[in-house]
Short mmCIF file of C-alpha atoms and ligand atoms in Angstrom, two decimals:
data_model
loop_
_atom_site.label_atom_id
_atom_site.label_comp_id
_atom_site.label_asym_id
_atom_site.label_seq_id
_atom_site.Cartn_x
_atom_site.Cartn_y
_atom_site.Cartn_z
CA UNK A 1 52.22 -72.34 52.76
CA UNK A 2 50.75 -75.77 54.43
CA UNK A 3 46.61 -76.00 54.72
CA UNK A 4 45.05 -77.84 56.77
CA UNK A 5 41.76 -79.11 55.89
CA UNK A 6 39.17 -80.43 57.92
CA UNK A 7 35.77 -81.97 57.69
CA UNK A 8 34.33 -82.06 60.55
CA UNK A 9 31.33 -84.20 61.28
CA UNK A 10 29.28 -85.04 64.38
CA UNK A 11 31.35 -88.59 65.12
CA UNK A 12 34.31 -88.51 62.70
CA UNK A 13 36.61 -85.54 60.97
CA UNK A 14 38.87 -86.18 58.04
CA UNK A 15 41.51 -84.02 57.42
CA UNK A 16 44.84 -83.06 54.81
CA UNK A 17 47.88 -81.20 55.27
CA UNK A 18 48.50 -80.03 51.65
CA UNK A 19 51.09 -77.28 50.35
CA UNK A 20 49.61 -74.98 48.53
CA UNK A 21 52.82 -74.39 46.31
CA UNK A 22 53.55 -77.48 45.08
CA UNK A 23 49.41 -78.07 45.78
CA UNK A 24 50.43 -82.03 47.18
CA UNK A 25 49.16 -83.83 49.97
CA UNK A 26 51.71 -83.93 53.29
CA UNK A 27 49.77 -85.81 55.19
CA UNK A 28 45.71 -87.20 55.34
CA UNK A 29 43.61 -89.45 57.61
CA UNK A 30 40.61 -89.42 60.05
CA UNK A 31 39.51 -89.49 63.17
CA UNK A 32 36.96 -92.14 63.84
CA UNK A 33 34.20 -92.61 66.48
CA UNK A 34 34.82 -89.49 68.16
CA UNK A 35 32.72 -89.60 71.52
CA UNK A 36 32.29 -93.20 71.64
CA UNK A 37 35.94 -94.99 71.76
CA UNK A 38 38.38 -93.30 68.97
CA UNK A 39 40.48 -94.47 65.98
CA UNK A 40 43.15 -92.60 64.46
CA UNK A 41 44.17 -93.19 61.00
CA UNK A 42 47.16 -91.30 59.91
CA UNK A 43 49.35 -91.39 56.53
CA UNK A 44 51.97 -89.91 55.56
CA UNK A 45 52.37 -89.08 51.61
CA UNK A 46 54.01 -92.07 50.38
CA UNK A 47 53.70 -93.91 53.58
CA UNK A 48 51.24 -97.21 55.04
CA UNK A 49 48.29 -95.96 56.99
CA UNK A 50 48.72 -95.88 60.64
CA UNK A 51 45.60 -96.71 62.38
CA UNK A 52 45.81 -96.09 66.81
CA UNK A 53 42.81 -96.90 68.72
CA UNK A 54 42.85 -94.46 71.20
CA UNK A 55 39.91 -92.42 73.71
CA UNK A 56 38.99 -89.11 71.81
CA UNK A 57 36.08 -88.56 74.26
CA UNK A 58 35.59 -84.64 72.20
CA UNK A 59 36.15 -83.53 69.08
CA UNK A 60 39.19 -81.48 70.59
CA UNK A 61 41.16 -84.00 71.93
CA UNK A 62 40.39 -85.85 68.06
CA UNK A 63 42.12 -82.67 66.25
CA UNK A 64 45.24 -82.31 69.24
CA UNK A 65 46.14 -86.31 68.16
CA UNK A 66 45.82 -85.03 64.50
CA UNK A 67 47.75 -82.36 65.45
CA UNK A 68 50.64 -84.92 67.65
CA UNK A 69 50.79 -87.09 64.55
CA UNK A 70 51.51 -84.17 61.99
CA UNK A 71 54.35 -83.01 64.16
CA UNK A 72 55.64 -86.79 65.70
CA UNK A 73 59.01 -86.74 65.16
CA UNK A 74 59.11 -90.27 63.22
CA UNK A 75 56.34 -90.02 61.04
CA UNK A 76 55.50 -86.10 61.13
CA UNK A 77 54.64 -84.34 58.19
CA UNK A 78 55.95 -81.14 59.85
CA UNK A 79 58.73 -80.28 62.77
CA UNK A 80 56.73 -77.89 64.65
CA UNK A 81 53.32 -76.91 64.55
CA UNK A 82 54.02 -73.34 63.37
CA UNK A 83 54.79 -75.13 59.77
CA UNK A 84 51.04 -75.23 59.93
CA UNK A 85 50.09 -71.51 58.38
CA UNK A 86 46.33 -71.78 58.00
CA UNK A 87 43.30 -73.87 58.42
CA UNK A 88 40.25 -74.68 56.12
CA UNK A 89 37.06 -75.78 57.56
CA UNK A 90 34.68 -76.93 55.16
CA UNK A 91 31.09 -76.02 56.29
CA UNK A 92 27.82 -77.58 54.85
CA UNK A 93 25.29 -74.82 55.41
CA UNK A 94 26.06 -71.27 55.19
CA UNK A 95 22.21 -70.20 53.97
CA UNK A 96 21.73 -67.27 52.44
CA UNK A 97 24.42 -65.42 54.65
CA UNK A 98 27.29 -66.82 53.04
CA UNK A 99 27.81 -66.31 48.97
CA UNK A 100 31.84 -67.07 49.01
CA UNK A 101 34.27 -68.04 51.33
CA UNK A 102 35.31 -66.37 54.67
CA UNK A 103 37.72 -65.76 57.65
CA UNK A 104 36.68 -67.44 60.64
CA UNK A 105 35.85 -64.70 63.20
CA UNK A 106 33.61 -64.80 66.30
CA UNK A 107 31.17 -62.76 64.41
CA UNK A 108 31.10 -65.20 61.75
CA UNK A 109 30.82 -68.02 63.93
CA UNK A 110 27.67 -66.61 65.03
CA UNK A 111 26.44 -66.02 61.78
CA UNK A 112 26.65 -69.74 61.09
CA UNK A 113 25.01 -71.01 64.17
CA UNK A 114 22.48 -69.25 62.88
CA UNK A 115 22.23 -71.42 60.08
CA UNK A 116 21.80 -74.72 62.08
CA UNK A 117 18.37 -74.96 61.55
CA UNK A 118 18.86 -75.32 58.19
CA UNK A 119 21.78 -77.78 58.53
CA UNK A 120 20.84 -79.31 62.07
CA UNK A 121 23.23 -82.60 61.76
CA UNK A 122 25.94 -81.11 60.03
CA UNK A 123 26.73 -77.59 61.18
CA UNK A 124 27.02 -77.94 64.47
CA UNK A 125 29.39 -80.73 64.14
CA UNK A 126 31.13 -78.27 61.43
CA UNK A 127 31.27 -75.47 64.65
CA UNK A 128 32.16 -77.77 67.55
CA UNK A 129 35.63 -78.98 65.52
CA UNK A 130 35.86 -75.08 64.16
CA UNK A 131 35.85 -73.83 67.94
CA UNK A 132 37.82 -76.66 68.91
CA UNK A 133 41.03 -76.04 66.28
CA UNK A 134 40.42 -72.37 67.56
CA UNK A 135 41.15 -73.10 70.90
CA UNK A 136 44.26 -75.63 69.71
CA UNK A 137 45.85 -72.85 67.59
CA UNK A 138 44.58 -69.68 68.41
CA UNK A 139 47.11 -67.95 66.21
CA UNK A 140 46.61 -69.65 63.46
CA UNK A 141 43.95 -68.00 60.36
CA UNK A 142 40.89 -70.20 59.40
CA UNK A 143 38.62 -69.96 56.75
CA UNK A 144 35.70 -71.31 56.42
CA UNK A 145 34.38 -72.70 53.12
CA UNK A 146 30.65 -73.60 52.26
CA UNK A 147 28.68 -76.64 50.54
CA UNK A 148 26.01 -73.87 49.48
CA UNK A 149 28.31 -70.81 48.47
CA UNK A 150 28.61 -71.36 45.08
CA UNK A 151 24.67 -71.70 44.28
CA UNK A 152 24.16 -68.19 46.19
CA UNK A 153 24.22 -66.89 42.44
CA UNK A 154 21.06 -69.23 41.11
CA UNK A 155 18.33 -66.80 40.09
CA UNK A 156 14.95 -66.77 42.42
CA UNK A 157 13.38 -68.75 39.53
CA UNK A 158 15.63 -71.71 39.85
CA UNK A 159 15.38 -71.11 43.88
CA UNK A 160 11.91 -70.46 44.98
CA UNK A 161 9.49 -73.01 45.88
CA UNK A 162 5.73 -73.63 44.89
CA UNK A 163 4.94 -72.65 48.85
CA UNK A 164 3.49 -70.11 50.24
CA UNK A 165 5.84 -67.23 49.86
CA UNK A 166 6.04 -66.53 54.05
CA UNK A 167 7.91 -69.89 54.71
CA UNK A 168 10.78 -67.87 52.38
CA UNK A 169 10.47 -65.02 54.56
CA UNK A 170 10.12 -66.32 57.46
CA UNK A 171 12.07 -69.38 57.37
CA UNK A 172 14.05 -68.75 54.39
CA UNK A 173 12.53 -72.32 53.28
CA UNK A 174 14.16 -72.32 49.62
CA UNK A 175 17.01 -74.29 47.70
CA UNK A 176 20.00 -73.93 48.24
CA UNK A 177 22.16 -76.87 46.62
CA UNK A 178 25.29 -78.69 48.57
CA UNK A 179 28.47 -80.03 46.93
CA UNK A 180 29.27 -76.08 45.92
CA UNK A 181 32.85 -76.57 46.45
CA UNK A 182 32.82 -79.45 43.88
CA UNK A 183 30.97 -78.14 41.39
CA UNK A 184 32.72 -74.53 41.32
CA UNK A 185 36.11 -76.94 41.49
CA UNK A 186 34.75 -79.17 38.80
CA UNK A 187 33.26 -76.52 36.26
CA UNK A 188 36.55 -74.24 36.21
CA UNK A 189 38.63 -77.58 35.47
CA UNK A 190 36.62 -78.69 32.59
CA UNK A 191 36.49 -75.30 31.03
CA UNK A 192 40.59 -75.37 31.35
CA UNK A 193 40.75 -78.97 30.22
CA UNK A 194 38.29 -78.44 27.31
CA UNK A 195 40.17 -75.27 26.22
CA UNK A 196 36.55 -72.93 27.33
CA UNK A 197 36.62 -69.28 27.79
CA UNK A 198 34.44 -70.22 31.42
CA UNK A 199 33.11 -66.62 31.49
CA UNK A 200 31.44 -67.23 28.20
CA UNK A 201 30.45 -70.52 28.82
CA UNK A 202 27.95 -73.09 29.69
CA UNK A 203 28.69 -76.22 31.34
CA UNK A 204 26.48 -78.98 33.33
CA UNK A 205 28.22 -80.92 35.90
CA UNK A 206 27.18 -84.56 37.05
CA UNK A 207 28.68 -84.88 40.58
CA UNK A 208 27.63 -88.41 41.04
CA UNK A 209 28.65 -89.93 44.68
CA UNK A 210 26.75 -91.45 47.03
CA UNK A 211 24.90 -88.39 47.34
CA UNK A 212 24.39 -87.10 43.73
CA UNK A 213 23.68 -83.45 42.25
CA UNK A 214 24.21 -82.05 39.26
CA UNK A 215 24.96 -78.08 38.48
CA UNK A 216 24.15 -75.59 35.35
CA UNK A 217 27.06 -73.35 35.73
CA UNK A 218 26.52 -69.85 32.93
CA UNK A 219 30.04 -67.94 32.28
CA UNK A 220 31.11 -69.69 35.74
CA UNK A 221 28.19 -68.53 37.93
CA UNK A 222 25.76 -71.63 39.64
CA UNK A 223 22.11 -70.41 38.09
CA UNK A 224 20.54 -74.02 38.95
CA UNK A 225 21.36 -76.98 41.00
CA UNK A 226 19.60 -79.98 41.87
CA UNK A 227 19.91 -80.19 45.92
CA UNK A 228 17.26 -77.99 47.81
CA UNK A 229 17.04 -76.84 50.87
CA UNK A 230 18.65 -80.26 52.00
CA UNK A 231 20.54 -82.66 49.77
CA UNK A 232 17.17 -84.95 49.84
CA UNK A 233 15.96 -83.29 46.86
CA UNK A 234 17.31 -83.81 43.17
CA UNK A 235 18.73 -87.27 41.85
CA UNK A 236 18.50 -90.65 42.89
CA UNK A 237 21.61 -91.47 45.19
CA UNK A 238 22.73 -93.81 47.31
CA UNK A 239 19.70 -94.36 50.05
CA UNK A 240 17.96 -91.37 49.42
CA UNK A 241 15.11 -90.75 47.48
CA UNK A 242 15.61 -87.46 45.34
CA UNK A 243 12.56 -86.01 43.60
CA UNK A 244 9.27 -87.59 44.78
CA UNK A 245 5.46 -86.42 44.86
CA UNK A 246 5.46 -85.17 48.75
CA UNK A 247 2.02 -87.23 49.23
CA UNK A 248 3.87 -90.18 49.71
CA UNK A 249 5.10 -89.07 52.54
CA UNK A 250 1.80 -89.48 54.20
CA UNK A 251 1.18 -92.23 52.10
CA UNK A 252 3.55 -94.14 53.71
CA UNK A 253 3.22 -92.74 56.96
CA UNK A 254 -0.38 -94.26 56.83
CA UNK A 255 0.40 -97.18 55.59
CA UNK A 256 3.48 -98.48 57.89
CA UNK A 257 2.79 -96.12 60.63
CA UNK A 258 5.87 -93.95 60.81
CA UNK A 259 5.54 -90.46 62.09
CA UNK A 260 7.61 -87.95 60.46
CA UNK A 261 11.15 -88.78 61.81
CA UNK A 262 10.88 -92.41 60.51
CA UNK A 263 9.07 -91.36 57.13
CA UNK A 264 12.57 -89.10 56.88
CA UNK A 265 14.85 -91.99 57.91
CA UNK A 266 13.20 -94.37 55.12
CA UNK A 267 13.55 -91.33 52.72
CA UNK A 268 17.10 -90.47 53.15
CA UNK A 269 18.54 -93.80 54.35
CA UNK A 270 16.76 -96.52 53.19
CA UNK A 271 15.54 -95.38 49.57
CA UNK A 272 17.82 -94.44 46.36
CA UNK A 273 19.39 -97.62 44.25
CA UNK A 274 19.94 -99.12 47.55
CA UNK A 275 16.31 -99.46 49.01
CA UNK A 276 15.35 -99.95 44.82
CA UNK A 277 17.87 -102.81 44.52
CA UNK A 278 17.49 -104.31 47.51
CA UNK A 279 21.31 -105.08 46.71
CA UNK A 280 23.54 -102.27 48.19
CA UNK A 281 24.22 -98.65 47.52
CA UNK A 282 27.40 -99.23 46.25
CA UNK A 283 27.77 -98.89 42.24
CA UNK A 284 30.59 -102.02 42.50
CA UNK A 285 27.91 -104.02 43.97
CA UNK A 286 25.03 -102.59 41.65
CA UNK A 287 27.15 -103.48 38.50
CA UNK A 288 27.68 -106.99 39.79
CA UNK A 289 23.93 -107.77 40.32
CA UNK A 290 23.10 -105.77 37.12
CA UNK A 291 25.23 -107.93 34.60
CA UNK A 292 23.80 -110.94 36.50
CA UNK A 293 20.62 -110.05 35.51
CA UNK A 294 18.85 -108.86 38.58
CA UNK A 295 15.69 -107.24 38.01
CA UNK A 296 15.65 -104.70 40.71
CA UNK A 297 19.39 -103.90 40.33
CA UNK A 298 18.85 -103.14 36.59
CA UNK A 299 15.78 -101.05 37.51
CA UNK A 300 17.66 -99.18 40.07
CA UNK A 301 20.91 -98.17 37.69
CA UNK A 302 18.18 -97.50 35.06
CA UNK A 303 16.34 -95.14 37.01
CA UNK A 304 19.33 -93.69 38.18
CA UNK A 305 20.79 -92.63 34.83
CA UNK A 306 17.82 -92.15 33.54
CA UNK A 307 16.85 -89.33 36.15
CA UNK A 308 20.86 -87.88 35.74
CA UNK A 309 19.75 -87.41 31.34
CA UNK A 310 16.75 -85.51 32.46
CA UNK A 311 17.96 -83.15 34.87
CA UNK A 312 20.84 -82.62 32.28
CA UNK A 313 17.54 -81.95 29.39
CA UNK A 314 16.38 -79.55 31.84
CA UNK A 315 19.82 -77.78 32.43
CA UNK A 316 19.90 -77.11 28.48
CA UNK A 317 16.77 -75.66 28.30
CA UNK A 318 18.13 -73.45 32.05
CA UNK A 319 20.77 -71.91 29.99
CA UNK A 320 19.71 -72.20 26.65
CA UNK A 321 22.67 -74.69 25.91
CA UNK A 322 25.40 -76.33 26.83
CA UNK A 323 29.04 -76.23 25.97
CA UNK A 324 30.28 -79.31 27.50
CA UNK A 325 29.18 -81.85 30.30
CA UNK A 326 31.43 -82.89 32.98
CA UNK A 327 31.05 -86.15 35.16
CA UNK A 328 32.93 -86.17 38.73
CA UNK A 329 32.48 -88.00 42.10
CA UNK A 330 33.00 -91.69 42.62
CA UNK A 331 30.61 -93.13 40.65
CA UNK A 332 31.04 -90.19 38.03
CA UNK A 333 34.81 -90.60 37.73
CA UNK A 334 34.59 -94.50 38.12
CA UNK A 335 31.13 -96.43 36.52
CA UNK A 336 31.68 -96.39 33.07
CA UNK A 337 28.58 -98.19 32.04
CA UNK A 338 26.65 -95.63 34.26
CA UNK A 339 27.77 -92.57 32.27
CA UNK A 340 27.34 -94.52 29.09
CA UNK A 341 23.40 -95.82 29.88
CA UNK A 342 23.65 -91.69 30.41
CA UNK A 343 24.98 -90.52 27.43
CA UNK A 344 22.68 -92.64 25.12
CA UNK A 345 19.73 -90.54 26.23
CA UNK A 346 21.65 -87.16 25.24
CA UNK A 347 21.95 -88.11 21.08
CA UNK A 348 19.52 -85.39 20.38
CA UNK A 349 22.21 -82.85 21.92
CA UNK A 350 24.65 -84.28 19.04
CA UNK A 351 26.46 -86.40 21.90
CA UNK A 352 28.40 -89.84 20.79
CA UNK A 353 29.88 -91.91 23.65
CA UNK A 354 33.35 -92.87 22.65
CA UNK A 355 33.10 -96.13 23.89
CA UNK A 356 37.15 -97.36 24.39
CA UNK A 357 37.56 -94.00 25.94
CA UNK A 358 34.92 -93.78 28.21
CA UNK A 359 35.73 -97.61 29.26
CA UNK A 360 39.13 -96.43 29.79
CA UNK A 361 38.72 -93.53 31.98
CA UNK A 362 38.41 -94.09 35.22
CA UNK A 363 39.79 -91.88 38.32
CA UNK A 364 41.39 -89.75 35.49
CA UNK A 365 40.81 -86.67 33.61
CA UNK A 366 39.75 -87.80 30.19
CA UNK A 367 37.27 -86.72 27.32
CA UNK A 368 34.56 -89.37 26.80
CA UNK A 369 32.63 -88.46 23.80
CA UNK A 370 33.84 -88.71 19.92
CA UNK A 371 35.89 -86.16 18.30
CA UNK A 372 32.66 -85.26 16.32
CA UNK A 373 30.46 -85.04 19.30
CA UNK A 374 28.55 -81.36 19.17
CA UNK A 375 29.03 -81.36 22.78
CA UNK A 376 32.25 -82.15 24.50
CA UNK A 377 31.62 -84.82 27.17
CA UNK A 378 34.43 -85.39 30.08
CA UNK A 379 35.29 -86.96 33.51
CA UNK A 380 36.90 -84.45 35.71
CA UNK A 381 37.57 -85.76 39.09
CA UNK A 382 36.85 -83.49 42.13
CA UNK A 383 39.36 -82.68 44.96
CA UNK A 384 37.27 -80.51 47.61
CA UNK A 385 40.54 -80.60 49.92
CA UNK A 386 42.14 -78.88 47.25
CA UNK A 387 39.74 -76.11 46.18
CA UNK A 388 39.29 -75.95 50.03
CA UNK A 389 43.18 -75.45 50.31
CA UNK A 390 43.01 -72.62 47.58
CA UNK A 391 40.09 -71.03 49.13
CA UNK A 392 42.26 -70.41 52.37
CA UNK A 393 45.19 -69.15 50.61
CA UNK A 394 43.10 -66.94 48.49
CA UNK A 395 41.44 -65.16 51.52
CA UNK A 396 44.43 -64.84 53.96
P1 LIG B 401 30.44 -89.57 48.84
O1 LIG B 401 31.60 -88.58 48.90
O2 LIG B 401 29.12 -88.96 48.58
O3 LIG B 401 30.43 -90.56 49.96
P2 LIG B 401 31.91 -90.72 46.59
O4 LIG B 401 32.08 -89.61 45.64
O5 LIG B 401 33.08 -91.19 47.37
O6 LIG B 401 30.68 -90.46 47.55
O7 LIG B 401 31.31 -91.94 45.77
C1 LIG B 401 31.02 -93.15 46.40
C2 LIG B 401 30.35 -94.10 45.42
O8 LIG B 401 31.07 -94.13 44.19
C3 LIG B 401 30.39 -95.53 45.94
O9 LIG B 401 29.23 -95.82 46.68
C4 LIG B 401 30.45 -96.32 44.68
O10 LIG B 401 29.11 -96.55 44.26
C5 LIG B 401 31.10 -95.45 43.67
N1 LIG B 401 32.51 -95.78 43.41
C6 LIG B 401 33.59 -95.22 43.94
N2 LIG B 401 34.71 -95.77 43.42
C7 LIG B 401 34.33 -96.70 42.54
C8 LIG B 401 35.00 -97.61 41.68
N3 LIG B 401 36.32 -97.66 41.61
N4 LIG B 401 34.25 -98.42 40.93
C9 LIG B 401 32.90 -98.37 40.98
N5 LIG B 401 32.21 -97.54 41.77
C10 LIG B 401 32.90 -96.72 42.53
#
């Protein structure tokens, strides 16, 4: 069966033809600028990129040149479009109306317009290139698969906030957690790799991109996660803040008078290692400046790892242990001094870095910690396509 998955967002949607059998990529690229001029970039599994600037004034005529390319008859993945058996939308927000994955019907559609509020950049976008493939193949099954599904399990301790209990009620104002996809993906990997019964299991995953969260998954269920009701909350990342005391907020509101739109933008775009550093948000950058000696830069991949170590001390005490760690995203799979500034904080959990190993592994499954480590430690790289791809399958 070929998937296609798409990730739709309010300017730009990537997308993947993958087979589901042989579970390899046809075809990927993304649409660029959507709205504004339009790029195209198209490959074709062991093929150059193929990047046409042309108008994609909605997000519908962005998926029918997607669609064009996959069937061109040069550079085609497919002959026809009916080699195209099902689509996979991924969807950031599907509150608490959406615990696992689903078929795309009207009625489900409305469900998660419903949950813009809650998701009020990305889920419209997510709808507008949902209703557009719709209208492009209207024969064709989609699925829809959600950042927050896989935290729906987290108990109301690890989900409530400290406010008053009405905003819940009224405005289900709670956590959620994003990057499900990836950390359900990531968790049953590692417990496979590391030869884990995952129903009898505890395992912490580090999904460390440029937005950052980390998972306590018990006997394969979510029960905490460090993204709230947006992805603002949690670790460090990129340019946003994570955990902060909420007074600053009107701190600096105050102080470089912002109202609450720009106090937001500072928080989620101009903070993390990138507004610490002063340098960039990028990790290739960071470790650059860092082994050069600059201050901030070594403050800001300091603070960074050393905010990952505690949120993994607080998943141990969550679940009352932990039977492995798993590190994933770009910076998780790549930054090997990152996860090793890390690791050094986690020696009272019986964890040794292997240091050739850990230096080694990069992009690639891999186990990072000694042979006599009490806790396994690994790098498991994510592939959302993928678990999006098996989602689809598995519900059609
Ligand atoms: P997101 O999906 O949130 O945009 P990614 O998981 O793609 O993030 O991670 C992006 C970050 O990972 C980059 O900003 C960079 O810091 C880091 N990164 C990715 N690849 C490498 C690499 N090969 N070497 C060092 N850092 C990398």
């Amino acid at each position: 069966m070929n998937v296609l998955v798409i990730n739709c967002g309010s300017s730009s949607l990537k997308y993947q033809l993958i087979n589901s059998e042989s579970e390899q990529v046809l075809a990927k690229g993304l649409c660029e600028r959507i709205g504004i001029d339009g790029r195209l970039v198209y490959q074709l599994a062991g093929n150059d990129k193929e990047i046409t600037e042309t108008p994609m004034p909605t997000h519908k005529e962005a998926i029918q040149l997607v669609l064009d390319a996959l069937v061109n008859e040069k550079t085609g993945a497919v002959k026809d479009l009916k080699e195209i058996d099902a689509v996979g939308h991924r969807v950031v927000h599907g509150g608490e109306k959406f615990a696992s994955s689903v078929v795309l019907t009207e009625d489900v559609l409305a469900q998660i317009e419903e949950c813009n509020d809650l998701a009020p950049l990305h889920n419209p976008a997510n709808l507008i290139g949902i209703r557009a493939c719709k209208e492009l193949m209207p024969n064709v099954p989609m699925v829809g698969v959600f950042d927050t599904a896989f935290h729906q399990t987290m108990p109301s301790t690890a989900y409530l906030y400290g406010l008053p209990y009405e905003y819940y009620e009224k405005y289900k104002v709670r956590r959620y957690g994003f990057h499900g996809t990836s950390h359900s993906f990531v968790s049953k990997r590692a417990a496979e790799y590391l030869n884990l019964d995952l129903n009898n299991s505890k395992i912490i995953v580090a999904h460390l991109g440029n937005g950052a969260s980390i998972s306590a998954v018990k006997d394969g269920k979510c029960v905490d996660t460090s993204m709230g009701l947006t992805p603002l909350e949690g670790l460090v990342m990129g340019t946003r803040c994570g955990d902060i005391d909420p007074a600053i907020m009107e701190f600096i509101a105050k102080k470089e008078n912002l109202d609450i739109e720009g106090v937001m933008n500072v928080l989620n775009k101009k903070s993390g290692v990138e507004g610490m550093s002063g340098v960039s948000s990028d990790f290739r950058d960071l470790q650059a400046a860092y082994e050069e000696g600059n201050e901030r830069a070594i403050a800001a991949v300091e603070v960074f790892a050393y905010r990952v170590a505690k949120y993994i001390g607080s998943y141990v005490a969550a679940m009352n242990g932990v039977d492995a760690i798993a590190f994933t995203a770009g910076i998780g799979e790549n930054v090997y001094f990152v996860r090793r500034i890390i690791m050094k904080y986690l020696g009272y959990l019986g964890i040794e870095v292997d240091d050739e190993a850990n230096v080694a592994t990069r992009g690639i499954e891999g186990i990072i910690s000694t042979a006599d480590s009490k806790v396994p430690v690994a790098v498991i790289p994510t592939n959302e396509e993928l678990a999006i791809c098996r989602e689809t399958v598995a519900l059609i």
